[in-house]
PDB file of C-alpha atoms in Angstrom:
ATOM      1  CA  UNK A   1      -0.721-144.546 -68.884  1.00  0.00           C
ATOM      2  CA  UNK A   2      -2.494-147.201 -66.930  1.00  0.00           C
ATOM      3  CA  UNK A   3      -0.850-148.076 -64.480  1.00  0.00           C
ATOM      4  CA  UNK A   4       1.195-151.568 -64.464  1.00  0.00           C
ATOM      5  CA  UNK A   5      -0.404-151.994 -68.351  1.00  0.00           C
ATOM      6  CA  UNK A   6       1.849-153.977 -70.692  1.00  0.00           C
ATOM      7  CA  UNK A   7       1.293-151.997 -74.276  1.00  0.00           C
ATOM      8  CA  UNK A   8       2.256-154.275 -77.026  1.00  0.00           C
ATOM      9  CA  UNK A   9       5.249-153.366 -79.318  1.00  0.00           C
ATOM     10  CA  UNK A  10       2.586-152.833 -82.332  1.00  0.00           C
ATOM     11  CA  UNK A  11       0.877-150.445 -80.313  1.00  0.00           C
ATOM     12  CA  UNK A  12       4.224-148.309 -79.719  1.00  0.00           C
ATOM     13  CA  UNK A  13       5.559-148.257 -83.400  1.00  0.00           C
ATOM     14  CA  UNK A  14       2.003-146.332 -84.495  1.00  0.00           C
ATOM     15  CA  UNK A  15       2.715-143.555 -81.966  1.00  0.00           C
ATOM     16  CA  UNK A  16       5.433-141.612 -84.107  1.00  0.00           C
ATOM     17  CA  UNK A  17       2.887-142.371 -86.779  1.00  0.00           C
ATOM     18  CA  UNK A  18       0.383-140.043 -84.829  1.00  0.00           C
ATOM     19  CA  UNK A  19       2.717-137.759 -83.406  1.00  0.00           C
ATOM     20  CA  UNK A  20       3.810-136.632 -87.505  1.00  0.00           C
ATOM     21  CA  UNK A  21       0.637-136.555 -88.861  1.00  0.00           C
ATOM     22  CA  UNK A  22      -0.340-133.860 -85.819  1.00  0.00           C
ATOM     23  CA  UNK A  23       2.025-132.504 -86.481  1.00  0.00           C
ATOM     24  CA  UNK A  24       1.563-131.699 -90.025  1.00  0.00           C
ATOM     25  CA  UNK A  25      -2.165-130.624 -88.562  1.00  0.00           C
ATOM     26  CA  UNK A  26      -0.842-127.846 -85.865  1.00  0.00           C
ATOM     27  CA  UNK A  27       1.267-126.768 -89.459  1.00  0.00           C
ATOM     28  CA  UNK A  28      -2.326-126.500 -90.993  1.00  0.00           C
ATOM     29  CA  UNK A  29      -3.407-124.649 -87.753  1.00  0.00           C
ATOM     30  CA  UNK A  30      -6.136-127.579 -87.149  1.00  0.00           C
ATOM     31  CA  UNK A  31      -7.350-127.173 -83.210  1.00  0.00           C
ATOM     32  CA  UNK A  32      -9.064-129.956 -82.977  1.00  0.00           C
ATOM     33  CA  UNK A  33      -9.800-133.970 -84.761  1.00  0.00           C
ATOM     34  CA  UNK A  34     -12.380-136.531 -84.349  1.00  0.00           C
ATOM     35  CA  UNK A  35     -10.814-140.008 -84.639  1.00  0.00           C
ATOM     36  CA  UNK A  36     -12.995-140.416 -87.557  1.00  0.00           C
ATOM     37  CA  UNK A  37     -11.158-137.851 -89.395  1.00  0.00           C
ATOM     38  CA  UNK A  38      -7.658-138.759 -88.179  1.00  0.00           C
ATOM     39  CA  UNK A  39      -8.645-142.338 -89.401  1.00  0.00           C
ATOM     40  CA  UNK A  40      -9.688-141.068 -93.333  1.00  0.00           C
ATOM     41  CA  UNK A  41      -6.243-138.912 -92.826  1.00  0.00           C
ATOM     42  CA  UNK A  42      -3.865-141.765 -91.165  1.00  0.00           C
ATOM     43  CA  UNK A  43      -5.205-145.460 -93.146  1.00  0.00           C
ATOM     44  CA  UNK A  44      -5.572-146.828 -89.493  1.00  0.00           C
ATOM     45  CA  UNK A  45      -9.609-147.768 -88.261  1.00  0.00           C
ATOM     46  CA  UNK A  46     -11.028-144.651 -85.756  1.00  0.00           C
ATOM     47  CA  UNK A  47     -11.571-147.835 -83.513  1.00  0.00           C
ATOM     48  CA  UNK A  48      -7.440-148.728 -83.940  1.00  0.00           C
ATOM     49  CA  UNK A  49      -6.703-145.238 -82.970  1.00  0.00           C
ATOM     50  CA  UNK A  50      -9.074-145.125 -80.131  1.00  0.00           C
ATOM     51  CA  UNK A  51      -7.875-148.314 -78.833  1.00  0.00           C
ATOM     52  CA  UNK A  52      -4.203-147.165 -79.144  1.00  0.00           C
ATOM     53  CA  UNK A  53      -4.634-144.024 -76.985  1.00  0.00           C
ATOM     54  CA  UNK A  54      -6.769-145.088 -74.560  1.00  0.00           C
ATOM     55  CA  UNK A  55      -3.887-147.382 -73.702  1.00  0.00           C
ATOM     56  CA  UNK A  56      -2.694-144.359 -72.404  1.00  0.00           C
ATOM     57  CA  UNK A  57      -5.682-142.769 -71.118  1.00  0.00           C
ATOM     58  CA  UNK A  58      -7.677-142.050 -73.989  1.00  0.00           C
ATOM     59  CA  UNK A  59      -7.102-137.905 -73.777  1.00  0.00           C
ATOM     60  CA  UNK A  60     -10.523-137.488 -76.286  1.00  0.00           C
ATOM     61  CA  UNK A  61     -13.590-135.736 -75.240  1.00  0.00           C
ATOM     62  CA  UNK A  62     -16.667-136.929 -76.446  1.00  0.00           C
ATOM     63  CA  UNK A  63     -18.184-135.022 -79.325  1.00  0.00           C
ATOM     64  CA  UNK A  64     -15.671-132.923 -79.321  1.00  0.00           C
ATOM     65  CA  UNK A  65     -12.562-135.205 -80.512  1.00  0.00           C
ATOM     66  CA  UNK A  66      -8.796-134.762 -79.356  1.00  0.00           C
ATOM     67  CA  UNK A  67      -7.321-131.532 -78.995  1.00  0.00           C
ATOM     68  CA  UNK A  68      -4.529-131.351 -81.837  1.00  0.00           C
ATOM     69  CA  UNK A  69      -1.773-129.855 -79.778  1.00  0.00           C
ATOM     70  CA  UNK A  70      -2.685-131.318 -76.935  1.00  0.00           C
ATOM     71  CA  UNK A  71      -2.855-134.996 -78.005  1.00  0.00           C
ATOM     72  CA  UNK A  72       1.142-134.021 -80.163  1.00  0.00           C
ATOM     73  CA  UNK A  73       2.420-133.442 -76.444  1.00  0.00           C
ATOM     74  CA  UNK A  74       1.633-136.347 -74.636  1.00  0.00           C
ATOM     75  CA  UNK A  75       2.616-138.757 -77.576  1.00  0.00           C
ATOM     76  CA  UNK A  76       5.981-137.048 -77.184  1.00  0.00           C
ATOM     77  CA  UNK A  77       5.650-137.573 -73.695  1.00  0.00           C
ATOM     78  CA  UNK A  78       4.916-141.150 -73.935  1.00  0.00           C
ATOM     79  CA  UNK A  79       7.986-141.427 -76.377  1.00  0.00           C
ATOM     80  CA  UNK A  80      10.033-139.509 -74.281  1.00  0.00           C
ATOM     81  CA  UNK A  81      10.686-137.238 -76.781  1.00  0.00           C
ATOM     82  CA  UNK A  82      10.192-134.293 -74.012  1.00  0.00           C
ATOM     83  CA  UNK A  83      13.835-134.738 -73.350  1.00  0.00           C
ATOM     84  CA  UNK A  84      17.408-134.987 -74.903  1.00  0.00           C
ATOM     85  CA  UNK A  85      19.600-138.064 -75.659  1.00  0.00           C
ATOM     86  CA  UNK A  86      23.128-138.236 -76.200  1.00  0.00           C
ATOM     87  CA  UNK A  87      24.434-140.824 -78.988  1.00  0.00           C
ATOM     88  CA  UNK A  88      27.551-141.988 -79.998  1.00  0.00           C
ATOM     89  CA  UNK A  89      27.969-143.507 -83.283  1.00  0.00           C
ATOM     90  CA  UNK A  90      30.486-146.754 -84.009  1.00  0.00           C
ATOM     91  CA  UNK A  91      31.439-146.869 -87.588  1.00  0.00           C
ATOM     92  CA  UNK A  92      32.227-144.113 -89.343  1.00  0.00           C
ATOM     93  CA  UNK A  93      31.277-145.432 -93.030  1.00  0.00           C
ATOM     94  CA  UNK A  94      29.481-144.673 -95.269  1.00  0.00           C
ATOM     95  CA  UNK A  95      26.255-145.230 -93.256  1.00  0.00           C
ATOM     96  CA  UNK A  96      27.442-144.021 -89.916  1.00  0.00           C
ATOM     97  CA  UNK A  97      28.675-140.410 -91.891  1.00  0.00           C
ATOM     98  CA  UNK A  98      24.774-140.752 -93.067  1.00  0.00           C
ATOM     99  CA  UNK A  99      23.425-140.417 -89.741  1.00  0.00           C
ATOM    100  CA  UNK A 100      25.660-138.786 -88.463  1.00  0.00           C
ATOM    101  CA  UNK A 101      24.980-135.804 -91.094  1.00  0.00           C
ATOM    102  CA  UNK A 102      21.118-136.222 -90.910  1.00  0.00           C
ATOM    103  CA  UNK A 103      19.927-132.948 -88.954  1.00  0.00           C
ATOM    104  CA  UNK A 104      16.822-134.153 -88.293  1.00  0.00           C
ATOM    105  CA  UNK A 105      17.854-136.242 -85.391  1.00  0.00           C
ATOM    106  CA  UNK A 106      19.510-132.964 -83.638  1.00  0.00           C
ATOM    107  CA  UNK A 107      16.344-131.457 -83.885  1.00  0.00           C
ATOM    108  CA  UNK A 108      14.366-133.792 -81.996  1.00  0.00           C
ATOM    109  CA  UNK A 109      16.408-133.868 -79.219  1.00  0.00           C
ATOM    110  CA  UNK A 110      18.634-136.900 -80.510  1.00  0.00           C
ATOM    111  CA  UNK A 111      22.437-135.340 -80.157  1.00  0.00           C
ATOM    112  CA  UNK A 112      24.799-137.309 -81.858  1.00  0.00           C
ATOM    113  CA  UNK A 113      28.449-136.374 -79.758  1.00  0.00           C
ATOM    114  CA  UNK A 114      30.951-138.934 -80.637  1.00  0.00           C
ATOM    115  CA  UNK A 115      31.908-141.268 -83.314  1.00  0.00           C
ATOM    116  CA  UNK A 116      34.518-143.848 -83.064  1.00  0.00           C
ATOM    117  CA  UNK A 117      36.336-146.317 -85.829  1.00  0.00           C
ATOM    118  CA  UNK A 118      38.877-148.767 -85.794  1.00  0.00           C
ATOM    119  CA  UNK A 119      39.815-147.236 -89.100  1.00  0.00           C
ATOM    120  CA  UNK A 120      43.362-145.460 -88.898  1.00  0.00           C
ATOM    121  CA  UNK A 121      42.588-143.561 -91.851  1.00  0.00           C
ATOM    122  CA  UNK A 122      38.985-141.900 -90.609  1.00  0.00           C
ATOM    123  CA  UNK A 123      40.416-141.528 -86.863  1.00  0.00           C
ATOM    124  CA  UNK A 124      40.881-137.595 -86.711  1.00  0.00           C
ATOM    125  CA  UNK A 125      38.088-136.898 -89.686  1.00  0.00           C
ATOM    126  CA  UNK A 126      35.212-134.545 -88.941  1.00  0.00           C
ATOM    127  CA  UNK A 127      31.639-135.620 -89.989  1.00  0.00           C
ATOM    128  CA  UNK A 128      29.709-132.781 -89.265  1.00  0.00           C
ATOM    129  CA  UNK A 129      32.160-131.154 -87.024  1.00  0.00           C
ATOM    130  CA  UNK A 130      32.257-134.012 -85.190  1.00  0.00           C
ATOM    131  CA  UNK A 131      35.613-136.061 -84.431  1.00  0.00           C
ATOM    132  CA  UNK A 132      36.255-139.439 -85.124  1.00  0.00           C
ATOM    133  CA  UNK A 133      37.618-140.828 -82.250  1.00  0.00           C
ATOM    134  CA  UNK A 134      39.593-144.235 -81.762  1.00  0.00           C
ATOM    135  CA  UNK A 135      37.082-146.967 -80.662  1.00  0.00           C
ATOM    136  CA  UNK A 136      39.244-148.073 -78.086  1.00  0.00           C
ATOM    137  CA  UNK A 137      38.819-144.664 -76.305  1.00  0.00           C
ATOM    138  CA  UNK A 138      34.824-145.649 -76.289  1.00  0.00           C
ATOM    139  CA  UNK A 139      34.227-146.689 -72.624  1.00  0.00           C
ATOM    140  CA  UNK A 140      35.910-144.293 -71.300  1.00  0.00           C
ATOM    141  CA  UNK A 141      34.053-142.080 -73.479  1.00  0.00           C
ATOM    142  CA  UNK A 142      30.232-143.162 -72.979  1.00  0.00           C
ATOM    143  CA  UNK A 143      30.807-142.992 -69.082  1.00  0.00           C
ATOM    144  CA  UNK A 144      32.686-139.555 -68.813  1.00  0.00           C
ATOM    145  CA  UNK A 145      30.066-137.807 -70.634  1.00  0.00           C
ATOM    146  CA  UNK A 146      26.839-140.071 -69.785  1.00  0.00           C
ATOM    147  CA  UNK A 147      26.089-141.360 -73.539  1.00  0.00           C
ATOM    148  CA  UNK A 148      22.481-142.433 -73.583  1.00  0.00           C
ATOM    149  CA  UNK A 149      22.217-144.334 -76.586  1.00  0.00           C
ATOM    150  CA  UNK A 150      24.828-146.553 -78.894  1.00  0.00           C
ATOM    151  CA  UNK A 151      24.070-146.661 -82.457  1.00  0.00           C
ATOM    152  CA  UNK A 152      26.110-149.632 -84.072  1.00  0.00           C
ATOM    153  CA  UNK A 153      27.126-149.253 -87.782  1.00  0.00           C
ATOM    154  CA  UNK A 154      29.625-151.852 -88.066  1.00  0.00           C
ATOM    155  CA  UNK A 155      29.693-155.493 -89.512  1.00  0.00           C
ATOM    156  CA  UNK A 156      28.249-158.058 -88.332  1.00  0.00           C
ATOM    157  CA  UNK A 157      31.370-159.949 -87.195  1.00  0.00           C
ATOM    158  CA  UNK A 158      31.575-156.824 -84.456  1.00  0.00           C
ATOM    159  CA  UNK A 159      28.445-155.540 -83.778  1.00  0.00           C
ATOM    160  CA  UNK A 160      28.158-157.489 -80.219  1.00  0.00           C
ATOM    161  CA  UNK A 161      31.259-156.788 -79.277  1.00  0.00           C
ATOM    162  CA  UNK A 162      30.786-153.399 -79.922  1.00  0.00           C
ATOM    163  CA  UNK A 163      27.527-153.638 -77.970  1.00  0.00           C
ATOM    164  CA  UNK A 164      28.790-155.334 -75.048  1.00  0.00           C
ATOM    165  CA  UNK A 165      31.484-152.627 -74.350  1.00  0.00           C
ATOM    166  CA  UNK A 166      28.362-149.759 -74.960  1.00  0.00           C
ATOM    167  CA  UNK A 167      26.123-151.349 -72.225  1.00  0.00           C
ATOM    168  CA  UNK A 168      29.228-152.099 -69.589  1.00  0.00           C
ATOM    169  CA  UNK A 169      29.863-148.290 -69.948  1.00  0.00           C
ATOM    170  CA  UNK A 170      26.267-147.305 -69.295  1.00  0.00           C
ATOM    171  CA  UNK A 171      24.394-146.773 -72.243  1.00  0.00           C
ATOM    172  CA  UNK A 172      20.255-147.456 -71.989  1.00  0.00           C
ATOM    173  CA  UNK A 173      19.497-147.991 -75.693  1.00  0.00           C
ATOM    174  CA  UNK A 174      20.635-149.633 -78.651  1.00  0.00           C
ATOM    175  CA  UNK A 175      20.235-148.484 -82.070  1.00  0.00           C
ATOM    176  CA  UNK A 176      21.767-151.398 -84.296  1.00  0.00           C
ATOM    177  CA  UNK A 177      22.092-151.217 -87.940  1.00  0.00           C
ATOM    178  CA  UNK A 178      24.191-154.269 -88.073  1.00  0.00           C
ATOM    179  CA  UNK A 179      22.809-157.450 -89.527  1.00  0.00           C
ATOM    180  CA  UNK A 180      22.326-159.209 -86.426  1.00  0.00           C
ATOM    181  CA  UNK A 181      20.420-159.951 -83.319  1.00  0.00           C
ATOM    182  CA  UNK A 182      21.870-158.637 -80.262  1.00  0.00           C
ATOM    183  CA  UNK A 183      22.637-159.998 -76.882  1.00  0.00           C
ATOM    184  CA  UNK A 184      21.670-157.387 -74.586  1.00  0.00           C
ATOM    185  CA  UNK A 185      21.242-156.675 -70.551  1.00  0.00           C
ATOM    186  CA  UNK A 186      17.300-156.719 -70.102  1.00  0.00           C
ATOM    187  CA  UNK A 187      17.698-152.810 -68.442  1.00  0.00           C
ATOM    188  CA  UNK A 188      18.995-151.806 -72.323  1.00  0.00           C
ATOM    189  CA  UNK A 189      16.310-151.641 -75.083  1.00  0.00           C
ATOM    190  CA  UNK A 190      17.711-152.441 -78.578  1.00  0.00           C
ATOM    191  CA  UNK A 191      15.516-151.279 -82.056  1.00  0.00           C
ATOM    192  CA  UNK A 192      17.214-153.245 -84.483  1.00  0.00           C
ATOM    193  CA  UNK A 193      17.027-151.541 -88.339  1.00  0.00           C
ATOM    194  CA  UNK A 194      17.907-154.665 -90.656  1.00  0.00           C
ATOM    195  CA  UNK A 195      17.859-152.637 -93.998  1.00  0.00           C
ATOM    196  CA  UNK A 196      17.588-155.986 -95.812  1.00  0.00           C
ATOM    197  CA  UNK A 197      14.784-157.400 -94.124  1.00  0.00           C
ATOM    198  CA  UNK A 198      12.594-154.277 -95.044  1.00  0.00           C
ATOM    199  CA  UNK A 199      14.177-154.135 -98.254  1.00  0.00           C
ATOM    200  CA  UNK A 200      12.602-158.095 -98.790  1.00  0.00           C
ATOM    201  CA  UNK A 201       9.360-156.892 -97.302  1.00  0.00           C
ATOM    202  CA  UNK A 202       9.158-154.391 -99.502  1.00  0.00           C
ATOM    203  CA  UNK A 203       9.627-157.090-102.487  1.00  0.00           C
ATOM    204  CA  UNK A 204       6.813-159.027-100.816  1.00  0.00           C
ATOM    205  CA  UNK A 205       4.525-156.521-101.067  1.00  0.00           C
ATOM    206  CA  UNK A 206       5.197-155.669-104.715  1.00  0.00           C
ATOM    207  CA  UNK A 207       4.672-158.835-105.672  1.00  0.00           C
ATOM    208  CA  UNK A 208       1.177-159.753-103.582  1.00  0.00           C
ATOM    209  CA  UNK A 209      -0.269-156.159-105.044  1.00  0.00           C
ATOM    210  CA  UNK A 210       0.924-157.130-108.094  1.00  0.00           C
ATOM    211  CA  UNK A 211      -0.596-160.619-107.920  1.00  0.00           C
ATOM    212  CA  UNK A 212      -3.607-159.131-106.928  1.00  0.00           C
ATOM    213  CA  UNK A 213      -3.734-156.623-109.970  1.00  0.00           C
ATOM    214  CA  UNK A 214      -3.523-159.477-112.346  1.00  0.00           C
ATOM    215  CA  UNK A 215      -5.888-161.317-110.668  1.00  0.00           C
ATOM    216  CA  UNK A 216      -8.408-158.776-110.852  1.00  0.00           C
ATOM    217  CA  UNK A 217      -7.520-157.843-114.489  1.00  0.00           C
ATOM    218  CA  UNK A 218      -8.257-161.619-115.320  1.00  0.00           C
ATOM    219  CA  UNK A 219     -12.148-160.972-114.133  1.00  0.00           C
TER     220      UNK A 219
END
């Protein structure tokens, strides 16, 4: 990475892009890409993609392209994806039980090991062999066993609470579900997943291609 560069947020959320579609290539047993084939494969401009990495280095080879494996390591570098995390999860709903039970995330290093509620009637349940715990057992809980990262499935009317105990007992990242913008420490990062603001995004977009359809119907 260059050193003391600022890489824009934009920049970061096309990484994972990259990392999945190599590897879906190294599945295919592709060696090697030219960023004018990644680009007819990915939607994004060979100059976007070249731009993008070289934020990092670059880690092409002129005419010859970007070694497939190669290039799927030090994204997951850059992600830190080379390592492990340990989550808790706070809410044990409908949507924390979701995550909770999603695999995937155990797979790429992302180990869910507690779950708390306030719920009397979910404390002592087991989501995927996993306890629910009593929240106010959390703090103790994040520091004994060095919880990396908080993910906050509870209402709004809690969620900062909730993620002012998580950062007082050491956590580095945020990952909050709840409808609301968080208050955090600058040392913790916080992705926030509004479900409804993607969900009206995606109603945007229907509506402008649809627009657009009509439009060029009429001609």
């Amino acid at each position: 990475m260059k050193k003391d560069a600022k890489i824009s947020n934009a920049v970061i959320k096309r990484l994972p892009r990259y990392r999945r579609y190599l590897k879906e290539l190294q599945k295919k047993g592709v060696d090697k890409i030219s960023s004018n084939e990644f680009s007819s494969l990915i939607g994004y401009t060979a100059s976007q993609i070249r731009q993008d990495l070289n934020n990092f280095g670059g880690f092409g080879q002129q005419g010859y392209g970007y070694n497939v494996e190669g290039l799927y390591n030090e994204i997951s570098a850059i992600l830190g994806l080379d390592k492990e995390y340990k989550m808790v999860i706070v809410g044990a709903g409908n949507l924390g039980q979701a995550i909770a039970n999603h695999t995937y995330y155990y797979k790429a290093g992302f180990v869910v090991c507690g779950i708390f509620d306030i719920n009397p009637r979910l404390i002592g349940l087991k989501i995927n062999d996993i306890e629910v715990m009593d929240y106010e057992t959390i703090v103790d809980y994040v520091e004994q066993n060095q919880i990396d990262i908080g993910i906050i499935c509870t209402t709004k009317d809690s969620a900062q609470e909730v993620a002012d105990k998580l950062c007082f007992a050491g956590v580095r990242g945020l990952w909050n579900f709840a409808p609301i913008d968080l208050e955090v420490p600058e040392y913790v990062a916080v992705e926030n997943v509004h479900l409804s603001d993607s969900l009206h995004s995606l109603a945007y977009h229907m509506n402008r291609n649809y627009e657009e359809k009509e439009k060029a119907a009429e001609k």
